[in-house]
Amino acid sequence: MSVIRQSFAGLTQRRIGVGLVGINTREFFDLVVTGTTCSPLKPNSRPGQKFPSVSNLSSHAFNRQRRGVSTSTMRGTPVMLNVFDPWLPAPVSLSEKGRKALVQRAKRALTYAYSLYLLRKNSLSVKQFKTDAETLYITLNTAQAAYVPIFKSHKLKLINCLFSADKQLLERATSISYANILNASFKKLKRSDFIAAWSYSGPIIINVINLVAANVQSAKDKETVVIQITAKIVSNQSYAVYNAHTKKLAGGDPENFTPVVEYVVFERKLDDEDKSGWRIAGKIEPKNENTPP
């Protein structure tokens, strides 16, 4: 993430016009990387405060609409809804937090073992998953790039094309819900004044840190088992921002590769009828006080 944040360092005072709505460069960064410009709004936790129940939610929204108040309780679309267990292992130590982290790891060890059993029962392996995950990770980042990077004589050249993500690549690499989130963001970015270029160098290291299985009801009223794997992905990436009109570099460096660590969630349906394979279901942003080692 740091390489992308540095790319926007020189643009913090500029504004990007998106239709009739203006967004700043931090929101532009969030749209490109996470698929959302903001996080859910948290209600005030005042003692005795009451919130509408599900039964009277419609009447509550109607009354708010009559008063001219927005009926939405969320800003943006949180990606975390696609993730069964947004847990990342915290460092283990002798402190109270370290002991709690050890207990959490022990609890998830049983879930991990059972999910791994289901994985092997369906003739799947972690080794093959890592190979597929690397391909999906590259495909997702390539699909998000507005311009396609091509290396020739160690120089980055840009193919002149429209600023639009490759929708077919995006749908092949991500789950349906995550693809809808990204597509909604790209529709806003199409009218922006900046474009992005992404590439990587060297090996992509993938380590599995969490594995979860859940029963999911499909649209055909059929229950199926879905496996989700949280993987820590370490790679060297370059990220650059260009002016959409002049094609001049506005931020970042396409030839400066920086180490990047991301936590990506992959999912797969354990169904004989489903041939889609592994898909990216979302990303997890680690908390500052709970950053995995």
Short mmCIF file of C-alpha atoms in Angstrom, two decimals:
data_model
loop_
_atom_site.label_atom_id
_atom_site.label_comp_id
_atom_site.label_asym_id
_atom_site.label_seq_id
_atom_site.Cartn_x
_atom_site.Cartn_y
_atom_site.Cartn_z
CA MET A 1 0.00 0.00 0.00
CA SER A 2 2.87 2.40 0.76
CA VAL A 3 3.98 2.62 -2.86
CA ILE A 4 0.50 3.69 -3.91
CA ARG A 5 0.19 6.22 -1.11
CA GLN A 6 3.53 7.76 -2.15
CA SER A 7 2.23 8.09 -5.71
CA PHE A 8 -0.47 10.42 -4.44
CA ALA A 9 1.88 12.46 -2.24
CA GLY A 10 2.25 15.20 -4.82
CA LEU A 11 -1.48 15.42 -5.48
CA THR A 12 -2.83 16.13 -2.01
CA GLN A 13 -3.70 19.72 -2.78
CA ARG A 14 -5.48 18.97 -6.06
CA ARG A 15 -9.08 18.07 -6.64
CA ILE A 16 -10.47 15.45 -8.99
CA GLY A 17 -13.83 16.20 -10.54
CA VAL A 18 -16.18 13.24 -10.80
CA GLY A 19 -19.34 14.40 -12.53
CA LEU A 20 -21.06 16.92 -10.25
CA VAL A 21 -19.34 15.51 -7.17
CA GLY A 22 -15.76 16.46 -6.26
CA ILE A 23 -13.52 13.94 -4.53
CA ASN A 24 -10.04 14.54 -3.17
CA THR A 25 -6.99 12.46 -3.96
CA ARG A 26 -7.30 10.32 -0.82
CA GLU A 27 -10.81 9.30 -1.91
CA PHE A 28 -9.43 8.62 -5.39
CA PHE A 29 -6.79 6.35 -3.84
CA ASP A 30 -9.47 4.50 -1.84
CA LEU A 31 -11.55 3.99 -4.99
CA VAL A 32 -8.62 2.47 -6.89
CA VAL A 33 -7.34 0.22 -4.11
CA THR A 34 -10.28 -0.75 -1.90
CA GLY A 35 -13.30 -0.09 -4.10
CA THR A 36 -14.84 2.36 -1.63
CA THR A 37 -14.26 5.99 -0.75
CA CYS A 38 -15.29 5.80 2.88
CA SER A 39 -16.09 3.54 5.79
CA PRO A 40 -19.42 2.78 7.48
CA LEU A 41 -20.82 5.46 9.73
CA LYS A 42 -20.86 4.44 13.37
CA PRO A 43 -23.86 5.57 15.44
CA ASN A 44 -23.22 7.55 18.59
CA SER A 45 -23.02 5.31 21.63
CA ARG A 46 -24.90 7.58 24.01
CA PRO A 47 -26.49 5.79 27.01
CA GLY A 48 -30.16 5.10 26.47
CA GLN A 49 -30.01 5.88 22.76
CA LYS A 50 -32.60 3.93 20.76
CA PHE A 51 -32.38 2.82 17.16
CA PRO A 52 -35.27 1.69 14.94
CA SER A 53 -35.93 -2.03 14.82
CA VAL A 54 -36.35 -3.95 11.59
CA SER A 55 -40.15 -3.86 11.94
CA ASN A 56 -40.44 -0.08 11.98
CA LEU A 57 -37.44 0.69 9.80
CA SER A 58 -39.59 1.58 6.77
CA SER A 59 -41.69 4.11 8.69
CA HIS A 60 -38.55 5.56 10.24
CA ALA A 61 -36.98 6.02 6.79
CA PHE A 62 -40.21 7.60 5.48
CA ASN A 63 -40.26 10.13 8.32
CA ARG A 64 -36.61 10.99 7.71
CA GLN A 65 -37.32 11.46 4.01
CA ARG A 66 -40.18 13.85 4.81
CA ARG A 67 -37.81 15.93 6.91
CA GLY A 68 -35.31 16.01 4.07
CA VAL A 69 -32.79 13.81 5.87
CA SER A 70 -30.83 11.12 4.04
CA THR A 71 -32.18 7.63 4.78
CA SER A 72 -28.84 5.90 4.18
CA THR A 73 -26.94 4.72 7.26
CA MET A 74 -23.82 3.83 5.26
CA ARG A 75 -21.44 5.84 3.09
CA GLY A 76 -19.91 3.84 0.27
CA THR A 77 -19.97 0.05 0.05
CA PRO A 78 -17.90 -1.85 2.63
CA VAL A 79 -15.89 -4.69 1.12
CA MET A 80 -15.83 -6.53 4.46
CA LEU A 81 -19.34 -7.84 3.79
CA ASN A 82 -17.78 -10.37 1.39
CA VAL A 83 -15.41 -11.78 4.01
CA PHE A 84 -16.57 -14.48 6.43
CA ASP A 85 -13.83 -13.93 8.99
CA PRO A 86 -11.84 -10.64 8.72
CA TRP A 87 -9.32 -11.86 11.32
CA LEU A 88 -5.58 -11.33 11.10
CA PRO A 89 -3.18 -12.96 13.58
CA ALA A 90 -1.76 -10.51 16.10
CA PRO A 91 1.79 -10.87 17.45
CA VAL A 92 2.06 -13.25 20.41
CA SER A 93 3.81 -11.97 23.55
CA LEU A 94 3.71 -12.26 27.34
CA SER A 95 1.48 -9.20 27.66
CA GLU A 96 -2.28 -9.40 28.13
CA LYS A 97 -2.90 -8.62 24.45
CA GLY A 98 -0.32 -11.20 23.45
CA ARG A 99 -2.02 -13.90 25.53
CA LYS A 100 -5.39 -13.03 23.99
CA ALA A 101 -3.83 -13.30 20.55
CA LEU A 102 -2.55 -16.77 21.42
CA VAL A 103 -6.04 -17.85 22.51
CA GLN A 104 -7.51 -16.56 19.24
CA ARG A 105 -4.96 -18.54 17.25
CA ALA A 106 -5.76 -21.70 19.23
CA LYS A 107 -9.50 -21.32 18.61
CA ARG A 108 -9.00 -20.87 14.90
CA ALA A 109 -6.66 -23.85 14.67
CA LEU A 110 -9.65 -26.22 14.85
CA THR A 111 -11.55 -24.27 12.18
CA TYR A 112 -8.43 -24.25 10.02
CA ALA A 113 -7.97 -28.02 10.35
CA TYR A 114 -11.60 -28.76 9.46
CA SER A 115 -11.53 -26.42 6.45
CA LEU A 116 -8.26 -27.99 5.29
CA TYR A 117 -9.91 -31.42 5.54
CA LEU A 118 -12.77 -30.25 3.30
CA LEU A 119 -10.25 -28.81 0.88
CA ARG A 120 -8.33 -32.07 0.54
CA LYS A 121 -11.55 -34.08 0.43
CA ASN A 122 -12.38 -32.25 -2.81
CA SER A 123 -8.93 -33.00 -4.30
CA LEU A 124 -7.65 -29.47 -3.67
CA SER A 125 -4.32 -28.47 -2.14
CA VAL A 126 -2.75 -25.37 -0.63
CA LYS A 127 0.16 -25.64 -3.07
CA GLN A 128 -2.14 -25.44 -6.09
CA PHE A 129 -4.07 -22.62 -4.41
CA LYS A 130 -0.93 -20.49 -4.17
CA THR A 131 -0.34 -20.89 -7.89
CA ASP A 132 -3.92 -19.90 -8.71
CA ALA A 133 -3.84 -17.05 -6.18
CA GLU A 134 -0.78 -15.50 -7.81
CA THR A 135 -2.47 -15.55 -11.21
CA LEU A 136 -5.65 -14.02 -9.80
CA TYR A 137 -3.73 -11.32 -7.94
CA ILE A 138 -1.90 -10.25 -11.09
CA THR A 139 -5.13 -10.40 -13.10
CA LEU A 140 -7.01 -8.21 -10.62
CA ASN A 141 -4.34 -5.51 -10.54
CA THR A 142 -4.01 -5.61 -14.32
CA ALA A 143 -7.77 -5.26 -14.73
CA GLN A 144 -7.82 -2.24 -12.43
CA ALA A 145 -5.11 -0.42 -14.36
CA ALA A 146 -6.34 2.13 -16.87
CA TYR A 147 -3.27 1.72 -19.05
CA VAL A 148 -1.56 -1.57 -19.82
CA PRO A 149 2.17 -1.56 -18.86
CA ILE A 150 4.60 -3.22 -21.26
CA PHE A 151 8.31 -3.62 -20.51
CA LYS A 152 10.75 -3.17 -23.36
CA SER A 153 14.44 -2.43 -22.78
CA HIS A 154 13.56 -1.91 -19.10
CA LYS A 155 11.39 1.08 -19.95
CA LEU A 156 7.68 1.30 -19.31
CA LYS A 157 5.54 2.13 -22.33
CA LEU A 158 1.84 2.89 -22.22
CA ILE A 159 -0.70 1.73 -24.74
CA ASN A 160 -3.17 4.51 -25.53
CA CYS A 161 -6.61 3.23 -24.58
CA LEU A 162 -9.79 4.36 -22.87
CA PHE A 163 -9.84 4.74 -19.10
CA SER A 164 -11.94 1.73 -18.24
CA ALA A 165 -11.11 -1.41 -16.34
CA ASP A 166 -11.17 -4.70 -18.22
CA LYS A 167 -14.59 -5.93 -17.10
CA GLN A 168 -14.10 -9.46 -18.38
CA LEU A 169 -10.79 -9.85 -16.55
CA LEU A 170 -12.37 -8.38 -13.44
CA GLU A 171 -15.28 -10.82 -13.47
CA ARG A 172 -12.96 -13.80 -13.98
CA ALA A 173 -10.75 -12.82 -11.06
CA THR A 174 -13.30 -11.75 -8.44
CA SER A 175 -16.51 -12.97 -6.86
CA ILE A 176 -19.80 -11.52 -8.10
CA SER A 177 -20.32 -9.28 -5.07
CA TYR A 178 -16.76 -7.93 -5.08
CA ALA A 179 -16.89 -7.34 -8.84
CA ASN A 180 -20.08 -5.29 -8.41
CA ILE A 181 -18.34 -3.16 -5.79
CA LEU A 182 -15.36 -2.51 -8.06
CA ASN A 183 -17.54 -1.85 -11.12
CA ALA A 184 -19.49 0.80 -9.22
CA SER A 185 -16.22 2.51 -8.31
CA PHE A 186 -14.83 2.36 -11.84
CA LYS A 187 -17.92 4.09 -13.20
CA LYS A 188 -17.01 7.08 -11.04
CA LEU A 189 -13.34 6.93 -11.98
CA LYS A 190 -14.05 6.94 -15.72
CA ARG A 191 -14.85 10.65 -15.51
CA SER A 192 -11.80 11.58 -13.44
CA ASP A 193 -8.78 13.51 -14.69
CA PHE A 194 -6.17 10.92 -13.71
CA ILE A 195 -5.24 7.41 -14.79
CA ALA A 196 -3.11 4.77 -13.10
CA ALA A 197 -0.46 2.27 -14.21
CA TRP A 198 0.55 -0.78 -12.16
CA SER A 199 3.26 -3.42 -12.56
CA TYR A 200 5.33 -5.78 -10.41
CA SER A 201 8.86 -7.14 -10.35
CA GLY A 202 10.30 -10.34 -8.95
CA PRO A 203 8.47 -13.18 -7.20
CA ILE A 204 5.12 -12.84 -5.45
CA ILE A 205 5.26 -14.53 -2.03
CA ILE A 206 1.95 -15.94 -0.76
CA ASN A 207 1.41 -17.30 2.76
CA VAL A 208 -1.90 -18.72 4.01
CA ILE A 209 -2.85 -17.26 7.42
CA ASN A 210 -6.53 -18.19 7.76
CA LEU A 211 -8.89 -20.77 6.28
CA VAL A 212 -12.67 -20.80 6.86
CA ALA A 213 -15.56 -22.92 5.55
CA ALA A 214 -19.24 -21.92 5.62
CA ASN A 215 -22.55 -23.27 4.33
CA VAL A 216 -24.11 -20.82 1.87
CA GLN A 217 -27.60 -20.87 0.37
CA SER A 218 -27.45 -20.37 -3.38
CA ALA A 219 -29.99 -18.67 -5.63
CA LYS A 220 -31.22 -22.11 -6.73
CA ASP A 221 -32.24 -22.86 -3.13
CA LYS A 222 -29.34 -25.25 -2.84
CA GLU A 223 -26.91 -25.29 0.06
CA THR A 224 -23.25 -25.41 -0.83
CA VAL A 225 -19.97 -25.15 1.08
CA VAL A 226 -17.76 -22.14 0.40
CA ILE A 227 -14.09 -22.06 1.39
CA GLN A 228 -12.36 -18.73 2.05
CA ILE A 229 -8.60 -18.39 2.43
CA THR A 230 -6.93 -15.26 3.75
CA ALA A 231 -3.47 -14.93 2.21
CA LYS A 232 -0.63 -12.57 3.01
CA ILE A 233 0.83 -11.41 -0.30
CA VAL A 234 4.27 -9.78 -0.44
CA SER A 235 5.54 -8.36 -3.72
CA ASN A 236 7.49 -5.49 -5.28
CA GLN A 237 5.17 -3.14 -7.12
CA SER A 238 5.32 0.15 -8.94
CA TYR A 239 2.41 2.54 -9.16
CA ALA A 240 2.16 5.72 -11.17
CA VAL A 241 -0.54 8.32 -11.81
CA TYR A 242 -0.83 10.11 -15.15
CA ASN A 243 -2.84 13.06 -16.38
CA ALA A 244 -5.63 11.68 -18.55
CA HIS A 245 -5.31 14.51 -21.10
CA THR A 246 -1.58 15.22 -21.35
CA LYS A 247 -0.43 11.65 -20.52
CA LYS A 248 2.29 13.22 -18.33
CA LEU A 249 3.38 11.67 -15.06
CA ALA A 250 1.54 13.32 -12.16
CA GLY A 251 2.71 11.13 -9.26
CA GLY A 252 4.68 8.03 -8.45
CA ASP A 253 7.37 6.34 -10.52
CA PRO A 254 6.65 3.44 -12.91
CA GLU A 255 10.24 2.18 -12.60
CA ASN A 256 10.54 2.41 -8.81
CA PHE A 257 9.44 -0.90 -7.28
CA THR A 258 8.53 -0.83 -3.59
CA PRO A 259 7.72 -3.78 -1.27
CA VAL A 260 3.96 -4.06 -0.74
CA VAL A 261 2.11 -6.29 1.75
CA GLU A 262 -1.60 -7.02 1.27
CA TYR A 263 -4.08 -9.38 2.90
CA VAL A 264 -6.36 -10.78 0.21
CA VAL A 265 -9.30 -13.14 0.74
CA PHE A 266 -9.93 -15.84 -1.87
CA GLU A 267 -13.01 -18.03 -2.04
CA ARG A 268 -14.14 -21.16 -3.85
CA LYS A 269 -17.36 -23.16 -3.92
CA LEU A 270 -16.99 -26.86 -3.16
CA ASP A 271 -19.65 -27.82 -5.67
CA ASP A 272 -19.26 -30.25 -8.55
CA GLU A 273 -21.45 -28.03 -10.73
CA ASP A 274 -19.37 -24.90 -10.10
CA LYS A 275 -16.36 -24.66 -12.41
CA SER A 276 -15.35 -21.07 -11.64
CA GLY A 277 -12.47 -22.05 -9.35
CA TRP A 278 -10.87 -19.60 -6.95
CA ARG A 279 -12.03 -15.98 -6.91
CA ILE A 280 -10.97 -12.89 -4.96
CA ALA A 281 -13.66 -12.03 -2.40
CA GLY A 282 -12.10 -8.90 -0.90
CA LYS A 283 -9.19 -7.43 1.01
CA ILE A 284 -8.54 -6.91 4.71
CA GLU A 285 -6.91 -3.74 5.99
CA PRO A 286 -4.94 -4.52 9.18
CA LYS A 287 -5.39 -2.30 12.22
CA ASN A 288 -2.41 -0.29 13.41
CA GLU A 289 -2.36 -1.94 16.83
CA ASN A 290 -2.99 -5.39 15.36
CA THR A 291 -0.59 -5.51 12.45
CA PRO A 292 0.49 -9.10 11.79
CA PRO A 293 4.22 -9.84 11.90
#
